[in-house]
XYZ file of N, CA and C in Angstrom:
558
model
N 102.711 113.620 90.910
C 101.424 112.500 92.072
C 100.214 113.038 91.733
N 99.784 112.225 91.076
C 97.708 112.115 91.000
C 96.903 113.535 92.411
N 96.352 113.917 91.404
C 95.507 114.766 92.737
C 93.938 114.420 92.735
N 93.543 113.138 91.888
C 92.292 112.917 92.222
C 91.934 111.919 93.085
N 91.256 111.870 94.405
C 90.521 111.530 94.737
C 89.776 109.920 95.046
N 88.909 110.218 93.769
C 87.522 109.789 93.061
C 88.396 108.050 92.682
N 87.403 106.885 93.222
C 88.170 105.651 92.623
C 86.974 104.883 92.485
N 87.253 103.523 91.372
C 85.724 102.860 90.884
C 86.709 102.262 90.749
N 86.086 100.752 90.819
C 86.730 99.174 91.242
C 85.538 98.177 91.149
N 85.787 97.423 90.703
C 84.626 96.326 91.133
C 85.253 95.749 92.429
N 84.244 95.193 92.848
C 83.318 94.872 94.306
C 83.710 93.544 94.839
N 84.189 92.979 95.821
C 83.881 92.277 97.260
C 84.322 92.165 98.125
N 82.512 91.600 97.982
C 81.931 92.190 99.889
C 82.832 90.453 100.560
N 82.583 91.147 101.458
C 83.138 90.484 103.084
C 82.423 91.061 104.727
N 82.589 89.338 105.083
C 81.507 90.031 106.125
C 82.682 90.857 108.036
N 81.408 90.455 108.345
C 81.746 91.077 110.014
C 82.961 89.733 110.284
N 83.708 91.310 111.261
C 84.763 90.338 112.517
C 86.064 90.126 111.821
N 86.336 90.260 110.231
C 86.786 89.447 109.846
C 87.937 89.678 110.344
N 89.491 88.812 110.825
C 91.075 89.211 111.876
C 92.500 89.601 110.159
N 93.122 90.122 110.987
C 94.456 90.198 110.278
C 94.727 88.556 110.193
N 94.133 88.162 110.553
C 95.538 86.392 110.630
C 94.441 85.847 109.610
N 93.627 86.022 109.187
C 92.266 85.345 108.093
C 92.859 86.308 107.013
N 93.353 87.905 107.180
C 93.835 88.076 105.789
C 95.429 88.168 105.998
N 96.674 87.726 106.845
C 97.433 87.212 106.517
C 98.214 86.219 107.341
N 97.754 84.335 107.049
C 97.920 83.666 108.175
C 99.641 83.790 108.782
N 99.444 83.400 109.730
C 100.994 83.285 110.247
C 101.537 82.638 108.746
N 101.768 81.249 108.380
C 102.983 80.413 107.216
C 103.376 81.636 106.475
N 102.086 82.748 105.832
C 102.800 83.830 105.044
C 103.667 85.051 105.324
N 103.590 85.493 106.529
C 104.651 86.095 107.163
C 106.161 85.720 107.176
N 106.076 84.546 106.395
C 108.145 83.776 105.972
C 108.291 84.155 104.766
N 107.109 84.916 103.763
C 106.809 84.103 102.615
C 107.618 86.053 102.230
N 108.464 86.172 101.146
C 108.250 87.912 100.511
C 107.257 87.745 99.786
N 106.736 89.336 99.702
C 105.775 90.222 99.835
C 104.529 89.642 98.616
N 104.902 89.434 97.428
C 104.706 88.348 95.647
C 104.185 87.238 96.934
N 104.490 86.492 97.235
C 103.857 85.372 97.439
C 103.042 84.911 98.594
N 103.145 86.200 99.781
C 102.841 86.234 100.544
C 101.262 87.282 100.748
N 101.268 87.778 99.323
C 100.183 88.067 99.158
C 98.948 86.892 98.198
N 99.314 86.423 97.873
C 98.428 84.976 97.124
C 97.254 84.148 98.277
N 97.462 85.014 98.854
C 97.430 83.667 100.864
C 96.337 84.988 101.429
N 95.889 86.058 100.927
C 94.264 86.755 101.306
C 93.952 85.613 101.522
N 93.062 85.867 102.422
C 91.715 85.082 102.399
C 91.133 83.879 101.740
N 92.749 82.728 102.497
C 92.842 81.839 101.722
C 91.866 80.888 102.654
N 91.293 80.667 102.815
C 90.093 80.152 103.930
C 89.362 81.130 104.160
N 89.147 82.123 104.009
C 87.893 82.527 103.267
C 86.789 82.296 102.608
N 87.598 82.201 100.430
C 87.297 82.540 99.789
C 88.368 82.475 98.837
N 88.651 80.689 99.001
C 90.109 79.869 97.981
C 89.858 80.382 97.056
N 91.381 81.459 96.387
C 91.135 81.267 95.117
C 90.890 82.681 94.520
N 90.625 83.276 96.323
C 90.383 84.879 95.752
C 91.461 85.446 95.224
N 92.764 85.289 95.590
C 93.600 86.734 95.216
C 93.674 85.750 94.010
N 93.656 85.061 92.920
C 93.573 85.238 91.842
C 92.439 85.238 90.594
N 91.463 85.598 91.613
C 90.567 87.024 91.052
C 90.324 87.697 90.592
N 90.715 88.069 92.066
C 90.816 89.944 91.972
C 91.955 91.160 91.721
N 91.692 91.887 91.040
C 92.286 92.554 90.474
C 93.266 93.999 90.530
N 93.664 94.470 89.672
C 94.313 95.976 90.413
C 92.752 96.959 90.081
N 92.844 98.404 91.101
C 91.504 99.297 90.772
C 91.033 98.096 91.636
N 90.646 97.104 91.446
C 89.314 96.761 92.144
C 88.628 97.264 94.057
N 88.193 97.155 94.262
C 87.653 97.402 96.007
C 87.195 95.948 96.841
N 87.864 96.683 97.895
C 87.139 95.610 98.689
C 85.821 96.033 100.015
N 85.384 95.405 100.682
C 84.399 95.720 100.979
C 84.243 94.508 102.342
N 83.767 95.235 103.336
C 83.543 93.929 104.616
C 82.307 95.031 105.330
N 82.040 94.179 106.723
C 81.476 94.770 107.305
C 81.475 95.610 108.839
N 81.499 95.270 110.203
C 81.342 95.774 111.364
C 83.058 94.722 111.384
N 83.721 95.540 112.262
C 85.287 95.388 113.279
C 86.411 94.646 111.327
N 86.174 95.147 110.920
C 87.288 94.985 110.591
C 88.230 94.882 110.435
N 89.747 93.876 110.217
C 91.401 94.182 110.314
C 91.114 94.352 112.191
N 90.526 93.168 112.909
C 90.737 93.109 114.435
C 91.351 92.557 114.784
N 91.673 92.106 115.308
C 93.083 91.119 115.578
C 94.731 91.952 116.095
N 95.080 91.016 115.156
C 96.863 91.439 115.650
C 97.408 93.008 115.131
N 98.660 93.046 114.516
C 98.955 94.197 113.476
C 99.492 93.804 112.485
N 99.506 92.177 112.276
C 100.351 91.838 110.603
C 99.535 93.417 109.640
N 100.477 93.551 108.729
C 100.514 94.788 107.855
C 99.884 93.865 106.946
N 98.877 93.382 106.648
C 97.678 93.151 105.493
C 97.657 94.169 105.102
N 97.685 95.251 105.187
C 96.967 95.823 104.410
C 98.417 96.536 102.599
N 99.266 96.146 102.971
C 100.606 95.907 102.656
C 100.436 95.055 101.271
N 99.842 93.650 101.865
C 98.814 92.777 100.444
C 97.721 92.986 100.187
N 97.698 93.694 100.147
C 96.678 94.377 99.411
C 97.071 95.263 98.422
N 97.668 96.035 99.235
C 98.139 97.408 98.124
C 98.985 96.382 97.377
N 99.253 95.698 97.793
C 100.890 94.760 96.386
C 99.476 93.509 95.370
N 98.621 93.516 95.465
C 97.290 93.033 94.407
C 97.429 93.494 94.381
N 97.124 95.279 93.835
C 96.122 96.559 93.337
C 95.164 96.372 94.202
N 94.063 96.086 94.970
C 93.159 96.474 95.125
C 93.135 97.909 95.831
N 92.312 98.525 95.241
C 92.437 99.652 95.094
C 92.065 101.211 96.250
N 90.951 100.340 97.400
C 90.719 101.344 99.013
C 90.091 100.098 99.044
N 89.996 100.335 100.244
C 89.032 99.220 101.796
C 87.578 100.456 101.942
N 86.110 99.466 102.280
C 85.272 100.116 102.728
C 84.810 99.614 103.558
N 84.866 99.637 104.918
C 83.612 98.818 105.637
C 82.901 99.942 106.878
N 82.215 98.335 106.871
C 80.957 99.315 107.997
C 81.560 99.896 109.275
N 82.719 99.165 109.589
C 83.675 100.280 110.924
C 84.940 99.024 110.292
N 86.076 99.708 110.599
C 87.411 99.644 111.385
C 88.242 99.464 112.431
N 88.976 98.465 112.554
C 89.752 97.776 113.893
C 90.550 99.522 113.570
N 90.419 100.458 114.987
C 91.607 100.971 114.758
C 92.884 100.920 114.144
N 93.493 99.955 115.059
C 95.403 99.954 114.499
C 95.242 98.828 112.413
N 93.980 98.388 112.105
C 93.902 97.982 110.650
C 94.198 99.291 110.119
N 93.016 99.650 110.554
C 92.459 101.736 109.597
C 94.260 102.783 109.244
N 94.639 102.397 110.632
C 96.097 103.021 110.781
C 97.087 102.299 109.723
N 96.929 101.038 110.324
C 98.200 100.603 109.196
C 97.137 100.263 107.749
N 96.007 100.186 106.751
C 96.245 100.515 105.613
C 96.800 101.923 105.158
N 96.452 103.450 106.316
C 96.793 104.210 105.422
C 97.980 104.439 105.406
N 98.615 104.011 106.553
C 100.370 104.444 106.473
C 100.691 103.270 105.448
N 100.011 102.326 105.073
C 100.259 101.768 104.198
C 100.722 102.300 102.165
N 99.633 103.321 102.510
C 99.048 104.375 101.211
C 97.779 103.570 100.847
N 96.487 102.927 101.154
C 95.427 102.301 101.154
C 94.690 102.675 101.680
N 93.452 103.466 100.999
C 92.886 104.089 101.162
C 91.237 103.128 102.494
N 90.906 104.258 103.272
C 90.226 102.664 104.183
C 88.285 103.751 104.833
N 87.714 103.920 103.998
C 86.793 104.408 104.037
C 86.181 103.936 104.908
N 85.405 104.534 106.113
C 84.084 103.904 107.028
C 82.670 104.029 105.675
N 81.756 103.279 106.038
C 80.832 103.599 104.868
C 79.342 102.641 105.842
N 78.546 103.593 106.781
C 77.991 102.385 107.411
C 76.900 101.461 106.106
N 76.044 100.776 106.490
C 75.770 99.778 105.563
C 76.292 99.229 104.653
N 77.592 99.248 104.623
C 78.301 99.206 102.857
C 78.230 97.685 102.611
N 77.844 96.346 103.374
C 77.591 95.596 102.977
C 76.263 95.079 102.456
N 75.254 95.449 102.776
C 73.900 95.907 102.247
C 73.999 96.888 101.160
N 74.883 97.211 100.930
C 75.163 98.490 99.211
C 75.805 97.794 98.514
N 76.278 97.210 99.129
C 77.816 96.451 97.660
C 76.455 95.381 97.819
N 76.968 94.640 96.249
C 77.772 92.936 96.724
C 78.274 93.009 95.907
N 78.908 91.117 95.697
C 80.322 91.195 95.079
C 79.620 91.331 93.303
N 80.431 91.717 92.888
C 81.047 92.027 91.117
C 80.667 93.839 90.757
N 79.224 94.360 91.761
C 79.383 95.462 91.569
C 80.359 96.599 90.955
N 79.808 97.360 91.085
C 81.092 98.446 90.619
C 80.327 99.941 90.818
N 81.950 100.047 92.196
C 81.427 101.273 93.090
C 82.229 102.181 92.913
N 81.805 103.593 92.954
C 83.235 104.828 92.551
C 82.264 106.070 94.068
N 83.848 105.455 94.632
C 84.110 106.127 95.988
C 85.545 107.946 95.807
N 84.275 109.309 96.899
C 85.398 109.573 96.891
C 86.089 110.131 98.210
N 87.105 109.995 98.193
C 87.606 110.441 99.804
C 87.677 111.293 101.053
N 87.508 112.712 99.749
C 87.418 113.697 99.544
C 86.315 114.458 99.765
N 85.043 114.007 99.295
C 83.794 114.297 99.748
C 83.100 113.205 100.749
N 83.292 112.168 100.520
C 82.858 110.885 101.291
C 81.718 111.000 100.584
N 81.715 111.397 99.210
C 80.077 110.258 98.545
C 80.884 108.546 97.920
N 79.512 107.944 97.227
C 79.845 107.171 96.698
C 79.237 106.763 96.035
N 78.729 105.386 95.455
C 77.776 104.623 94.502
C 77.924 103.387 93.992
N 76.725 102.979 94.038
C 77.045 102.016 93.556
C 77.105 101.704 91.465
N 78.036 101.813 91.083
C 77.385 101.794 90.290
C 76.070 100.974 88.861
N 76.198 99.711 89.964
C 75.604 98.820 89.072
C 74.129 98.828 89.504
N 73.971 99.650 90.398
C 72.609 99.913 90.418
C 71.502 101.723 90.799
N 73.528 102.205 91.069
C 72.934 103.662 90.666
C 72.748 104.717 91.836
N 72.053 102.578 92.733
C 72.092 104.599 94.629
C 73.784 104.731 94.875
N 73.204 105.608 95.617
C 74.754 107.036 95.634
C 74.484 106.747 97.384
N 75.205 107.388 98.076
C 74.719 108.098 99.712
C 76.556 109.133 100.012
N 76.315 109.220 101.518
C 76.964 110.124 101.187
C 77.902 109.266 102.512
N 78.721 109.519 102.822
C 79.678 109.187 104.581
C 80.814 110.786 104.792
N 81.197 110.537 106.090
C 81.910 111.007 105.987
C 83.515 111.190 105.158
N 84.098 111.601 105.077
C 85.116 111.893 104.176
C 86.401 112.034 104.297
N 87.335 110.556 104.673
C 88.899 111.172 105.424
C 89.648 112.921 105.068
N 90.019 112.920 106.732
C 90.660 114.065 106.752
C 91.539 114.288 105.879
N 92.014 115.749 105.488
C 92.822 116.469 104.521
C 95.022 116.064 104.927
N 94.414 115.702 106.010
C 96.013 115.191 105.825
C 96.400 113.560 106.151
N 94.509 113.053 106.146
C 94.821 111.335 105.848
C 94.850 111.200 104.035
N 94.199 112.162 103.607
C 94.396 111.709 102.296
C 96.355 112.876 102.285
N 96.496 112.940 102.348
C 98.078 113.875 101.858
C 98.840 112.543 101.827
N 99.028 111.904 102.825
C 99.332 110.781 103.030
C 99.328 109.133 102.101
N 97.969 109.743 102.054
C 97.904 108.617 101.375
C 98.043 108.436 99.400
N 98.099 110.360 99.194
C 98.640 111.323 97.778
C 100.540 110.633 98.193
N 100.703 110.610 98.809
C 102.501 110.153 98.971
C 103.220 109.254 98.766
N 101.610 108.677 98.914
C 102.173 106.568 98.502
C 102.018 106.035 100.306
N 102.020 106.831 101.569
C 101.635 106.547 102.467
C 103.231 107.252 102.866
N 102.721 106.394 104.203
C 103.458 107.472 105.556
C 105.473 107.720 104.937
N 106.158 106.507 105.146
C 107.226 106.323 104.067
C 107.439 107.639 103.413
N 107.047 107.660 102.676
C 106.569 108.084 101.539
C 106.844 109.798 102.171
N 105.416 109.663 102.616
C 105.852 110.710 102.921
C 106.794 111.845 104.060
N 107.068 110.579 105.018
C 108.300 111.922 105.694
C 109.840 111.760 104.782
N 109.673 110.742 103.598
C 110.918 111.075 102.329
C 110.617 112.466 101.508
N 109.410 112.759 101.780
C 109.025 114.465 101.092
C 109.367 115.517 101.600
N 108.948 114.987 102.748
C 109.869 116.197 103.812
C 111.042 115.581 104.653
N 111.906 115.160 104.256
C 113.454 114.853 104.349
C 114.066 114.752 105.274
N 112.996 112.932 105.957
C 112.616 112.524 107.306
C 113.650 111.295 106.700
N 113.593 110.689 106.032
C 113.681 109.233 104.492
C 114.694 109.928 103.878
N 115.211 108.773 103.314
C 116.580 109.324 101.757
C 115.362 109.126 100.345
N 115.417 110.686 99.732
C 114.871 110.732 99.246
C 114.575 109.725 97.917
N 115.182 108.869 97.325
C 115.772 107.834 96.475
C 114.374 106.271 96.500
N 114.220 106.530 98.072
C 112.937 105.985 98.645
C 111.311 106.170 98.087
N 111.513 107.531 97.601
C 109.883 108.000 96.827
C 109.685 106.562 95.899
N 110.032 106.292 94.579
C 109.443 106.244 93.973
C 109.103 104.610 94.215
N 109.485 104.048 94.978
C 108.954 102.617 95.375
C 108.483 102.730 96.483
N 108.735 103.922 96.965
C 107.073 103.795 98.302
C 105.491 103.964 97.966
N 106.190 106.140 96.806
C 104.919 105.931 95.721
C 104.235 105.113 94.999
N 104.300 103.991 94.726
C 103.881 103.093 94.198
C 102.079 103.214 94.310
N 101.158 103.287 93.729
C 99.849 102.984 94.037
C 99.715 104.100 94.955
N 100.093 104.747 94.726
C 99.030 105.986 95.163
C 98.144 107.431 94.800
N 97.328 107.971 96.198
C 96.290 107.672 96.517
C 96.778 109.035 96.093
N 95.880 110.431 95.269
C 95.949 111.269 95.766
C 95.621 112.544 96.661
N 95.311 113.425 96.601
C 95.607 114.349 98.163
C 94.493 115.509 98.021
N 94.310 116.114 96.511
C 93.284 117.012 96.242
C 91.829 116.174 95.595
N 91.694 117.335 94.724
C 89.914 116.917 94.462
C 89.313 116.346 92.864
N 89.107 115.615 93.033
C 88.282 115.115 92.225
C 87.680 114.081 90.816
N 87.415 114.269 89.925
C 87.004 112.795 89.272
C 88.117 111.887 88.431
N 87.221 110.592 88.411
C 88.887 109.177 87.756
C 87.890 109.254 86.624
C-alpha cells in the first residue's frame, strides 16, 4: 500500500453545478463499467474520454456533483482520473468519491487558479496545491486522517475488507488505484 498523499497530473477544468446526470447519463447506467466510463461528460465535452489519461485531475466550480446519487466516481476512477478538485462539492457526491477511493479536495477559486492543460500538484494531507504551469501555489483545508485512510485502502469497501468485514479476497480488486494515507511526495 502506498504512503504518498501527493497527486500530480494534467488538469481538465469544468464549470459550476455539473450534475451527476451529465457525468453518468441514464443510458450508460445499463452498460458495463468500461463502456459506461466512455460516456462521462459526453454532452458537455464530446470526446473528452478519449483525451483524458491516467493520473489526470478534474477541476470544477461550485456545486460539483449535484443531482442524483449515480456512482459517477467509479467511472472517473476507471478512466484513471487521480483526483477531483472543486470549489464546492455536493456532499453526497463527495462521499461517493471517497467511498470509491477517489480523492476529492475542496479548493476555493479552483477554476480561476487552473486552466485546461495546466499541471497540478496537490497534497491531500497538507492541503498544499500548486499550478506547475504558472508556478502559483496556495493551501486549502486538507482531507482528515480517516478519509485519507479510506483512500489509502482503495475506498470504503476495501477498508472494510482490511478490517475483516468483507472477504479478504476482494482486496486486490478494490485497491486498484488506491492513494496513500501517510505523508509525502510524488
